């Protein structure tokens, strides 16, 4: 018993082939009868061989009829197996899609060859792999968000309980500590909201021709006070100024975030340098620091949500762990590239490349 696509394909093959055979058989039978009739009219001696020719005509017509019937039966058998072979991969893909819909994202379909059906199977496998990766990322993100929110909330709760029980006096320093934890919570929520907005389909940039050096200098001026306060030198090595289509507000956000990271991970007495290199096709922006650096095997992970080299998430190197993810999204929205240089051994060098 068979049904569905297999049945439809079998029926289509049988009808198509049978129609051709029946039409061809009828034409042959008509031609045979026609030529025997013409022979009867054109040959005067036909009456003497009439029984023989009549028998011969019946034999030919019978042969054509039974050959057509046999061919139709053969077509039915061949159509069944051909339809089965054609429909099997599609049925397997349907079952795989149904399992994926139920959350079984590890399912895969077998692919052999380079035809369109196998291309469809490979596309389905790729979709399953991406969905599985996204599901893993979603679970990791949920866990990371819970961890990020749990820590400051636990700190706030413990302080408030200590105040309530009279263990701690609500001194200015302790209240400021609580305020810092609250600010950290607000920062995490704001970053999550912004990242969600950036990943929405309706997100777009307001790009206009902008003087790149002007944006960089403005960002440097905005953070220079924090660098002076920590005793870190912030230098600029800018080549000729050019105009490039950018969203000035978003690009300033990228630079401020990268400067903030460099400031956080560079010790007192260190140095941070922002440099540009311009050629006929692109512009390269580099931000180098003399801080603690990033191991080569971790250089590509820093742009993932909630990734921090400090696995313990201690507050000396605080932050939400979302900043560099936002940076990457903004750079890619400008059709640019961002990466950590693997050749820069003393500290960290972040590179951004944009097409002119």
PDB file of C-alpha atoms in Angstrom, residues 26-275:
ATOM      1  CA  UNK A  26      -4.237   2.806 -32.180  1.00  0.00           C
ATOM      2  CA  UNK A  27      -2.308   4.564 -34.925  1.00  0.00           C
ATOM      3  CA  UNK A  28      -0.445   1.370 -35.811  1.00  0.00           C
ATOM      4  CA  UNK A  29      -3.672  -0.673 -35.821  1.00  0.00           C
ATOM      5  CA  UNK A  30      -5.385   1.913 -38.007  1.00  0.00           C
ATOM      6  CA  UNK A  31      -2.439   1.975 -40.435  1.00  0.00           C
ATOM      7  CA  UNK A  32      -2.389  -1.837 -40.648  1.00  0.00           C
ATOM      8  CA  UNK A  33      -6.121  -2.004 -41.358  1.00  0.00           C
ATOM      9  CA  UNK A  34      -5.902   0.877 -43.838  1.00  0.00           C
ATOM     10  CA  UNK A  35      -3.093  -0.708 -45.848  1.00  0.00           C
ATOM     11  CA  UNK A  36      -4.801  -4.109 -45.925  1.00  0.00           C
ATOM     12  CA  UNK A  37      -7.980  -2.415 -47.252  1.00  0.00           C
ATOM     13  CA  UNK A  38      -5.959  -0.612 -49.922  1.00  0.00           C
ATOM     14  CA  UNK A  39      -4.287  -3.903 -50.810  1.00  0.00           C
ATOM     15  CA  UNK A  40      -7.712  -5.499 -51.228  1.00  0.00           C
ATOM     16  CA  UNK A  41      -8.796  -2.782 -53.682  1.00  0.00           C
ATOM     17  CA  UNK A  42      -5.569  -2.611 -55.682  1.00  0.00           C
ATOM     18  CA  UNK A  43      -4.917  -6.370 -56.185  1.00  0.00           C
ATOM     19  CA  UNK A  44      -7.409  -8.169 -58.476  1.00  0.00           C
ATOM     20  CA  UNK A  45      -6.350 -11.613 -57.302  1.00  0.00           C
ATOM     21  CA  UNK A  46      -7.086 -10.683 -53.647  1.00  0.00           C
ATOM     22  CA  UNK A  47     -10.066 -13.041 -53.361  1.00  0.00           C
ATOM     23  CA  UNK A  48      -7.847 -16.121 -53.776  1.00  0.00           C
ATOM     24  CA  UNK A  49      -5.671 -15.110 -50.806  1.00  0.00           C
ATOM     25  CA  UNK A  50      -8.358 -13.321 -48.770  1.00  0.00           C
ATOM     26  CA  UNK A  51      -8.394 -15.882 -45.895  1.00  0.00           C
ATOM     27  CA  UNK A  52      -4.603 -15.647 -45.623  1.00  0.00           C
ATOM     28  CA  UNK A  53      -4.467 -11.844 -45.620  1.00  0.00           C
ATOM     29  CA  UNK A  54      -7.411 -11.624 -43.233  1.00  0.00           C
ATOM     30  CA  UNK A  55      -5.640 -13.978 -40.825  1.00  0.00           C
ATOM     31  CA  UNK A  56      -2.409 -12.033 -41.212  1.00  0.00           C
ATOM     32  CA  UNK A  57      -4.195  -8.755 -40.465  1.00  0.00           C
ATOM     33  CA  UNK A  58      -5.786 -10.203 -37.331  1.00  0.00           C
ATOM     34  CA  UNK A  59      -2.388 -11.542 -36.235  1.00  0.00           C
ATOM     35  CA  UNK A  60      -0.762  -8.117 -36.663  1.00  0.00           C
ATOM     36  CA  UNK A  61      -3.562  -6.317 -34.835  1.00  0.00           C
ATOM     37  CA  UNK A  62      -3.530  -8.892 -32.058  1.00  0.00           C
ATOM     38  CA  UNK A  63       0.245  -8.583 -31.738  1.00  0.00           C
ATOM     39  CA  UNK A  64       0.030  -4.800 -31.516  1.00  0.00           C
ATOM     40  CA  UNK A  65      -2.773  -5.043 -28.916  1.00  0.00           C
ATOM     41  CA  UNK A  66      -1.032  -7.560 -26.660  1.00  0.00           C
ATOM     42  CA  UNK A  67       2.307  -5.797 -27.029  1.00  0.00           C
ATOM     43  CA  UNK A  68       0.661  -2.537 -25.929  1.00  0.00           C
ATOM     44  CA  UNK A  69      -0.993  -4.244 -22.951  1.00  0.00           C
ATOM     45  CA  UNK A  70       2.308  -5.843 -21.947  1.00  0.00           C
ATOM     46  CA  UNK A  71       4.113  -2.532 -22.329  1.00  0.00           C
ATOM     47  CA  UNK A  72       1.509  -0.808 -20.148  1.00  0.00           C
ATOM     48  CA  UNK A  73       1.955  -3.457 -17.426  1.00  0.00           C
ATOM     49  CA  UNK A  74       5.717  -3.002 -17.648  1.00  0.00           C
ATOM     50  CA  UNK A  75       5.279   0.748 -17.422  1.00  0.00           C
ATOM     51  CA  UNK A  76       3.203   0.300 -14.247  1.00  0.00           C
ATOM     52  CA  UNK A  77       5.929  -1.760 -12.596  1.00  0.00           C
ATOM     53  CA  UNK A  78       8.770   0.540 -13.683  1.00  0.00           C
ATOM     54  CA  UNK A  79       6.759   3.637 -12.696  1.00  0.00           C
ATOM     55  CA  UNK A  80       6.194   2.254  -9.209  1.00  0.00           C
ATOM     56  CA  UNK A  81       9.915   1.768  -8.515  1.00  0.00           C
ATOM     57  CA  UNK A  82      11.033   4.962 -10.252  1.00  0.00           C
ATOM     58  CA  UNK A  83       8.450   6.971  -8.284  1.00  0.00           C
ATOM     59  CA  UNK A  84       9.561   5.246  -5.091  1.00  0.00           C
ATOM     60  CA  UNK A  85      13.201   6.185  -5.687  1.00  0.00           C
ATOM     61  CA  UNK A  86      12.269   9.763  -6.549  1.00  0.00           C
ATOM     62  CA  UNK A  87       9.899  10.254  -3.629  1.00  0.00           C
ATOM     63  CA  UNK A  88      12.020   8.573  -0.935  1.00  0.00           C
ATOM     64  CA  UNK A  89      14.454  11.493  -0.409  1.00  0.00           C
ATOM     65  CA  UNK A  90      11.549  13.971  -0.378  1.00  0.00           C
ATOM     66  CA  UNK A  91       9.688  11.842   2.159  1.00  0.00           C
ATOM     67  CA  UNK A  92      12.858  11.620   4.276  1.00  0.00           C
ATOM     68  CA  UNK A  93      13.211  15.402   4.116  1.00  0.00           C
ATOM     69  CA  UNK A  94       9.576  15.846   5.168  1.00  0.00           C
ATOM     70  CA  UNK A  95      10.103  13.541   8.146  1.00  0.00           C
ATOM     71  CA  UNK A  96      13.311  15.389   9.040  1.00  0.00           C
ATOM     72  CA  UNK A  97      11.478  18.737   8.844  1.00  0.00           C
ATOM     73  CA  UNK A  98       8.721  17.376  11.102  1.00  0.00           C
ATOM     74  CA  UNK A  99      11.314  16.243  13.655  1.00  0.00           C
ATOM     75  CA  UNK A 100      13.010  19.668  13.466  1.00  0.00           C
ATOM     76  CA  UNK A 101       9.636  21.296  14.123  1.00  0.00           C
ATOM     77  CA  UNK A 102       9.376  19.158  17.287  1.00  0.00           C
ATOM     78  CA  UNK A 103      12.799  20.339  18.455  1.00  0.00           C
ATOM     79  CA  UNK A 104      14.899  17.345  17.326  1.00  0.00           C
ATOM     80  CA  UNK A 105      17.533  19.549  15.672  1.00  0.00           C
ATOM     81  CA  UNK A 106      20.208  16.846  15.533  1.00  0.00           C
ATOM     82  CA  UNK A 107      18.336  15.093  12.697  1.00  0.00           C
ATOM     83  CA  UNK A 108      20.050  14.948   9.277  1.00  0.00           C
ATOM     84  CA  UNK A 109      19.106  13.544   5.863  1.00  0.00           C
ATOM     85  CA  UNK A 110      21.396  11.397   3.729  1.00  0.00           C
ATOM     86  CA  UNK A 111      22.663  13.018   0.547  1.00  0.00           C
ATOM     87  CA  UNK A 112      24.347  11.287  -2.386  1.00  0.00           C
ATOM     88  CA  UNK A 113      25.182  12.968  -5.682  1.00  0.00           C
ATOM     89  CA  UNK A 114      24.970  16.510  -6.991  1.00  0.00           C
ATOM     90  CA  UNK A 115      21.414  16.760  -8.302  1.00  0.00           C
ATOM     91  CA  UNK A 116      18.744  19.209  -7.163  1.00  0.00           C
ATOM     92  CA  UNK A 117      17.228  16.813  -4.612  1.00  0.00           C
ATOM     93  CA  UNK A 118      20.591  16.323  -2.921  1.00  0.00           C
ATOM     94  CA  UNK A 119      21.150  20.085  -2.990  1.00  0.00           C
ATOM     95  CA  UNK A 120      17.826  20.452  -1.197  1.00  0.00           C
ATOM     96  CA  UNK A 121      18.899  17.810   1.333  1.00  0.00           C
ATOM     97  CA  UNK A 122      22.184  19.601   2.005  1.00  0.00           C
ATOM     98  CA  UNK A 123      20.323  22.890   2.440  1.00  0.00           C
ATOM     99  CA  UNK A 124      18.008  21.223   4.952  1.00  0.00           C
ATOM    100  CA  UNK A 125      21.002  19.807   6.834  1.00  0.00           C
ATOM    101  CA  UNK A 126      22.605  23.254   6.868  1.00  0.00           C
ATOM    102  CA  UNK A 127      19.381  24.755   8.209  1.00  0.00           C
ATOM    103  CA  UNK A 128      19.254  22.105  10.952  1.00  0.00           C
ATOM    104  CA  UNK A 129      22.880  22.787  11.895  1.00  0.00           C
ATOM    105  CA  UNK A 130      22.262  26.543  12.101  1.00  0.00           C
ATOM    106  CA  UNK A 131      19.098  26.070  14.131  1.00  0.00           C
ATOM    107  CA  UNK A 132      20.978  23.743  16.473  1.00  0.00           C
ATOM    108  CA  UNK A 133      23.734  26.330  16.851  1.00  0.00           C
ATOM    109  CA  UNK A 134      21.188  29.071  17.521  1.00  0.00           C
ATOM    110  CA  UNK A 135      19.430  26.891  20.086  1.00  0.00           C
ATOM    111  CA  UNK A 136      22.735  26.257  21.841  1.00  0.00           C
ATOM    112  CA  UNK A 137      23.515  29.976  21.731  1.00  0.00           C
ATOM    113  CA  UNK A 138      20.066  30.767  23.111  1.00  0.00           C
ATOM    114  CA  UNK A 139      20.549  28.404  26.039  1.00  0.00           C
ATOM    115  CA  UNK A 140      24.026  29.775  26.715  1.00  0.00           C
ATOM    116  CA  UNK A 141      22.710  33.326  26.478  1.00  0.00           C
ATOM    117  CA  UNK A 142      19.901  32.569  28.935  1.00  0.00           C
ATOM    118  CA  UNK A 143      22.403  31.070  31.339  1.00  0.00           C
ATOM    119  CA  UNK A 144      24.773  34.030  30.939  1.00  0.00           C
ATOM    120  CA  UNK A 145      22.008  36.585  31.428  1.00  0.00           C
ATOM    121  CA  UNK A 146      20.897  34.767  34.579  1.00  0.00           C
ATOM    122  CA  UNK A 147      24.483  34.804  35.879  1.00  0.00           C
ATOM    123  CA  UNK A 148      25.023  38.468  35.016  1.00  0.00           C
ATOM    124  CA  UNK A 149      21.801  39.535  36.739  1.00  0.00           C
ATOM    125  CA  UNK A 150      22.121  37.169  39.680  1.00  0.00           C
ATOM    126  CA  UNK A 151      25.466  38.533  40.880  1.00  0.00           C
ATOM    127  CA  UNK A 152      24.522  42.221  41.382  1.00  0.00           C
ATOM    128  CA  UNK A 153      21.062  41.270  42.656  1.00  0.00           C
ATOM    129  CA  UNK A 154      22.597  38.945  45.253  1.00  0.00           C
ATOM    130  CA  UNK A 155      24.994  41.704  46.305  1.00  0.00           C
ATOM    131  CA  UNK A 156      22.178  44.241  46.651  1.00  0.00           C
ATOM    132  CA  UNK A 157      20.039  41.774  48.596  1.00  0.00           C
ATOM    133  CA  UNK A 158      22.849  40.856  51.011  1.00  0.00           C
ATOM    134  CA  UNK A 159      23.613  44.530  51.721  1.00  0.00           C
ATOM    135  CA  UNK A 160      19.969  45.375  52.300  1.00  0.00           C
ATOM    136  CA  UNK A 161      19.547  42.401  54.633  1.00  0.00           C
ATOM    137  CA  UNK A 162      22.680  43.448  56.501  1.00  0.00           C
ATOM    138  CA  UNK A 163      21.290  46.982  56.856  1.00  0.00           C
ATOM    139  CA  UNK A 164      17.969  45.580  58.037  1.00  0.00           C
ATOM    140  CA  UNK A 165      19.580  43.305  60.643  1.00  0.00           C
ATOM    141  CA  UNK A 166      21.885  46.065  61.877  1.00  0.00           C
ATOM    142  CA  UNK A 167      25.052  44.213  60.824  1.00  0.00           C
ATOM    143  CA  UNK A 168      26.098  47.039  58.447  1.00  0.00           C
ATOM    144  CA  UNK A 169      25.756  50.734  58.933  1.00  0.00           C
ATOM    145  CA  UNK A 170      24.381  52.437  55.790  1.00  0.00           C
ATOM    146  CA  UNK A 171      27.548  54.417  55.207  1.00  0.00           C
ATOM    147  CA  UNK A 172      28.164  56.542  52.106  1.00  0.00           C
ATOM    148  CA  UNK A 173      30.701  54.010  50.776  1.00  0.00           C
ATOM    149  CA  UNK A 174      28.283  51.088  51.090  1.00  0.00           C
ATOM    150  CA  UNK A 175      25.422  53.038  49.535  1.00  0.00           C
ATOM    151  CA  UNK A 176      27.725  53.968  46.651  1.00  0.00           C
ATOM    152  CA  UNK A 177      28.601  50.289  46.286  1.00  0.00           C
ATOM    153  CA  UNK A 178      24.899  49.453  45.996  1.00  0.00           C
ATOM    154  CA  UNK A 179      24.465  52.277  43.502  1.00  0.00           C
ATOM    155  CA  UNK A 180      27.310  50.775  41.440  1.00  0.00           C
ATOM    156  CA  UNK A 181      25.562  47.413  41.346  1.00  0.00           C
ATOM    157  CA  UNK A 182      22.304  49.052  40.296  1.00  0.00           C
ATOM    158  CA  UNK A 183      24.127  50.966  37.558  1.00  0.00           C
ATOM    159  CA  UNK A 184      25.620  47.679  36.406  1.00  0.00           C
ATOM    160  CA  UNK A 185      22.151  46.118  36.174  1.00  0.00           C
ATOM    161  CA  UNK A 186      20.881  49.117  34.208  1.00  0.00           C
ATOM    162  CA  UNK A 187      23.868  48.872  31.843  1.00  0.00           C
ATOM    163  CA  UNK A 188      23.254  45.157  31.195  1.00  0.00           C
ATOM    164  CA  UNK A 189      19.562  45.739  30.466  1.00  0.00           C
ATOM    165  CA  UNK A 190      20.320  48.692  28.182  1.00  0.00           C
ATOM    166  CA  UNK A 191      22.931  46.696  26.260  1.00  0.00           C
ATOM    167  CA  UNK A 192      20.500  43.792  25.849  1.00  0.00           C
ATOM    168  CA  UNK A 193      17.788  46.141  24.608  1.00  0.00           C
ATOM    169  CA  UNK A 194      20.172  47.759  22.149  1.00  0.00           C
ATOM    170  CA  UNK A 195      21.479  44.413  20.882  1.00  0.00           C
ATOM    171  CA  UNK A 196      17.904  43.176  20.391  1.00  0.00           C
ATOM    172  CA  UNK A 197      17.042  46.335  18.461  1.00  0.00           C
ATOM    173  CA  UNK A 198      20.118  45.926  16.259  1.00  0.00           C
ATOM    174  CA  UNK A 199      19.220  42.349  15.375  1.00  0.00           C
ATOM    175  CA  UNK A 200      15.651  43.301  14.433  1.00  0.00           C
ATOM    176  CA  UNK A 201      14.856  43.262  10.682  1.00  0.00           C
ATOM    177  CA  UNK A 202      13.837  46.933  10.731  1.00  0.00           C
ATOM    178  CA  UNK A 203      17.211  48.111  12.109  1.00  0.00           C
ATOM    179  CA  UNK A 204      18.989  50.500   9.741  1.00  0.00           C
ATOM    180  CA  UNK A 205      21.855  52.963   9.791  1.00  0.00           C
ATOM    181  CA  UNK A 206      21.671  56.659   8.952  1.00  0.00           C
ATOM    182  CA  UNK A 207      24.750  56.784   6.742  1.00  0.00           C
ATOM    183  CA  UNK A 208      26.025  60.054   5.317  1.00  0.00           C
ATOM    184  CA  UNK A 209      29.417  61.217   3.990  1.00  0.00           C
ATOM    185  CA  UNK A 210      31.482  61.893   7.123  1.00  0.00           C
ATOM    186  CA  UNK A 211      35.043  63.028   7.792  1.00  0.00           C
ATOM    187  CA  UNK A 212      36.544  59.972   9.475  1.00  0.00           C
ATOM    188  CA  UNK A 213      39.320  61.823  11.336  1.00  0.00           C
ATOM    189  CA  UNK A 214      36.758  64.229  12.797  1.00  0.00           C
ATOM    190  CA  UNK A 215      34.767  61.329  14.274  1.00  0.00           C
ATOM    191  CA  UNK A 216      37.926  59.729  15.717  1.00  0.00           C
ATOM    192  CA  UNK A 217      39.253  62.994  17.223  1.00  0.00           C
ATOM    193  CA  UNK A 218      35.848  63.745  18.751  1.00  0.00           C
ATOM    194  CA  UNK A 219      35.756  60.286  20.366  1.00  0.00           C
ATOM    195  CA  UNK A 220      39.329  60.651  21.643  1.00  0.00           C
ATOM    196  CA  UNK A 221      38.474  63.993  23.245  1.00  0.00           C
ATOM    197  CA  UNK A 222      35.415  62.442  24.932  1.00  0.00           C
ATOM    198  CA  UNK A 223      37.476  59.763  26.731  1.00  0.00           C
ATOM    199  CA  UNK A 224      40.758  61.613  27.233  1.00  0.00           C
ATOM    200  CA  UNK A 225      39.831  62.674  30.783  1.00  0.00           C
ATOM    201  CA  UNK A 226      39.385  59.052  31.924  1.00  0.00           C
ATOM    202  CA  UNK A 227      42.755  58.108  30.426  1.00  0.00           C
ATOM    203  CA  UNK A 228      44.503  61.016  32.175  1.00  0.00           C
ATOM    204  CA  UNK A 229      42.826  60.077  35.460  1.00  0.00           C
ATOM    205  CA  UNK A 230      44.141  56.505  35.232  1.00  0.00           C
ATOM    206  CA  UNK A 231      47.602  57.595  34.045  1.00  0.00           C
ATOM    207  CA  UNK A 232      47.383  56.029  30.569  1.00  0.00           C
ATOM    208  CA  UNK A 233      48.621  57.756  27.419  1.00  0.00           C
ATOM    209  CA  UNK A 234      46.128  58.022  24.514  1.00  0.00           C
ATOM    210  CA  UNK A 235      47.751  58.848  21.169  1.00  0.00           C
ATOM    211  CA  UNK A 236      46.458  59.330  17.605  1.00  0.00           C
ATOM    212  CA  UNK A 237      48.324  58.418  14.423  1.00  0.00           C
ATOM    213  CA  UNK A 238      45.919  59.493  11.703  1.00  0.00           C
ATOM    214  CA  UNK A 239      46.654  59.575   7.984  1.00  0.00           C
ATOM    215  CA  UNK A 240      44.968  61.965   5.539  1.00  0.00           C
ATOM    216  CA  UNK A 241      41.364  62.768   6.282  1.00  0.00           C
ATOM    217  CA  UNK A 242      38.801  61.231   3.921  1.00  0.00           C
ATOM    218  CA  UNK A 243      35.047  61.245   3.537  1.00  0.00           C
ATOM    219  CA  UNK A 244      33.314  57.915   3.929  1.00  0.00           C
ATOM    220  CA  UNK A 245      29.650  56.913   4.211  1.00  0.00           C
ATOM    221  CA  UNK A 246      29.095  56.247   7.907  1.00  0.00           C
ATOM    222  CA  UNK A 247      26.521  56.569  10.626  1.00  0.00           C
ATOM    223  CA  UNK A 248      28.507  59.027  12.754  1.00  0.00           C
ATOM    224  CA  UNK A 249      26.583  58.270  15.960  1.00  0.00           C
ATOM    225  CA  UNK A 250      27.051  54.488  15.640  1.00  0.00           C
ATOM    226  CA  UNK A 251      30.709  54.790  14.658  1.00  0.00           C
ATOM    227  CA  UNK A 252      31.365  57.011  17.671  1.00  0.00           C
ATOM    228  CA  UNK A 253      29.708  54.327  19.805  1.00  0.00           C
ATOM    229  CA  UNK A 254      32.078  51.719  18.331  1.00  0.00           C
ATOM    230  CA  UNK A 255      35.164  53.828  19.066  1.00  0.00           C
ATOM    231  CA  UNK A 256      34.012  54.738  22.575  1.00  0.00           C
ATOM    232  CA  UNK A 257      33.401  51.075  23.375  1.00  0.00           C
ATOM    233  CA  UNK A 258      36.831  50.028  22.090  1.00  0.00           C
ATOM    234  CA  UNK A 259      38.534  52.881  23.971  1.00  0.00           C
ATOM    235  CA  UNK A 260      36.661  51.858  27.117  1.00  0.00           C
ATOM    236  CA  UNK A 261      37.878  48.254  26.769  1.00  0.00           C
ATOM    237  CA  UNK A 262      41.453  49.380  26.155  1.00  0.00           C
ATOM    238  CA  UNK A 263      41.264  51.620  29.231  1.00  0.00           C
ATOM    239  CA  UNK A 264      39.877  48.782  31.369  1.00  0.00           C
ATOM    240  CA  UNK A 265      42.548  46.235  30.428  1.00  0.00           C
ATOM    241  CA  UNK A 266      45.591  48.549  30.287  1.00  0.00           C
ATOM    242  CA  UNK A 267      47.515  49.145  33.543  1.00  0.00           C
ATOM    243  CA  UNK A 268      48.648  52.534  34.789  1.00  0.00           C
ATOM    244  CA  UNK A 269      51.550  53.898  32.766  1.00  0.00           C
ATOM    245  CA  UNK A 270      50.438  52.035  29.647  1.00  0.00           C
ATOM    246  CA  UNK A 271      49.635  53.397  26.229  1.00  0.00           C
ATOM    247  CA  UNK A 272      46.701  53.230  23.816  1.00  0.00           C
ATOM    248  CA  UNK A 273      47.088  54.273  20.172  1.00  0.00           C
ATOM    249  CA  UNK A 274      44.429  54.811  17.529  1.00  0.00           C
ATOM    250  CA  UNK A 275      45.769  54.802  13.965  1.00  0.00           C
TER     251      UNK A 275
END
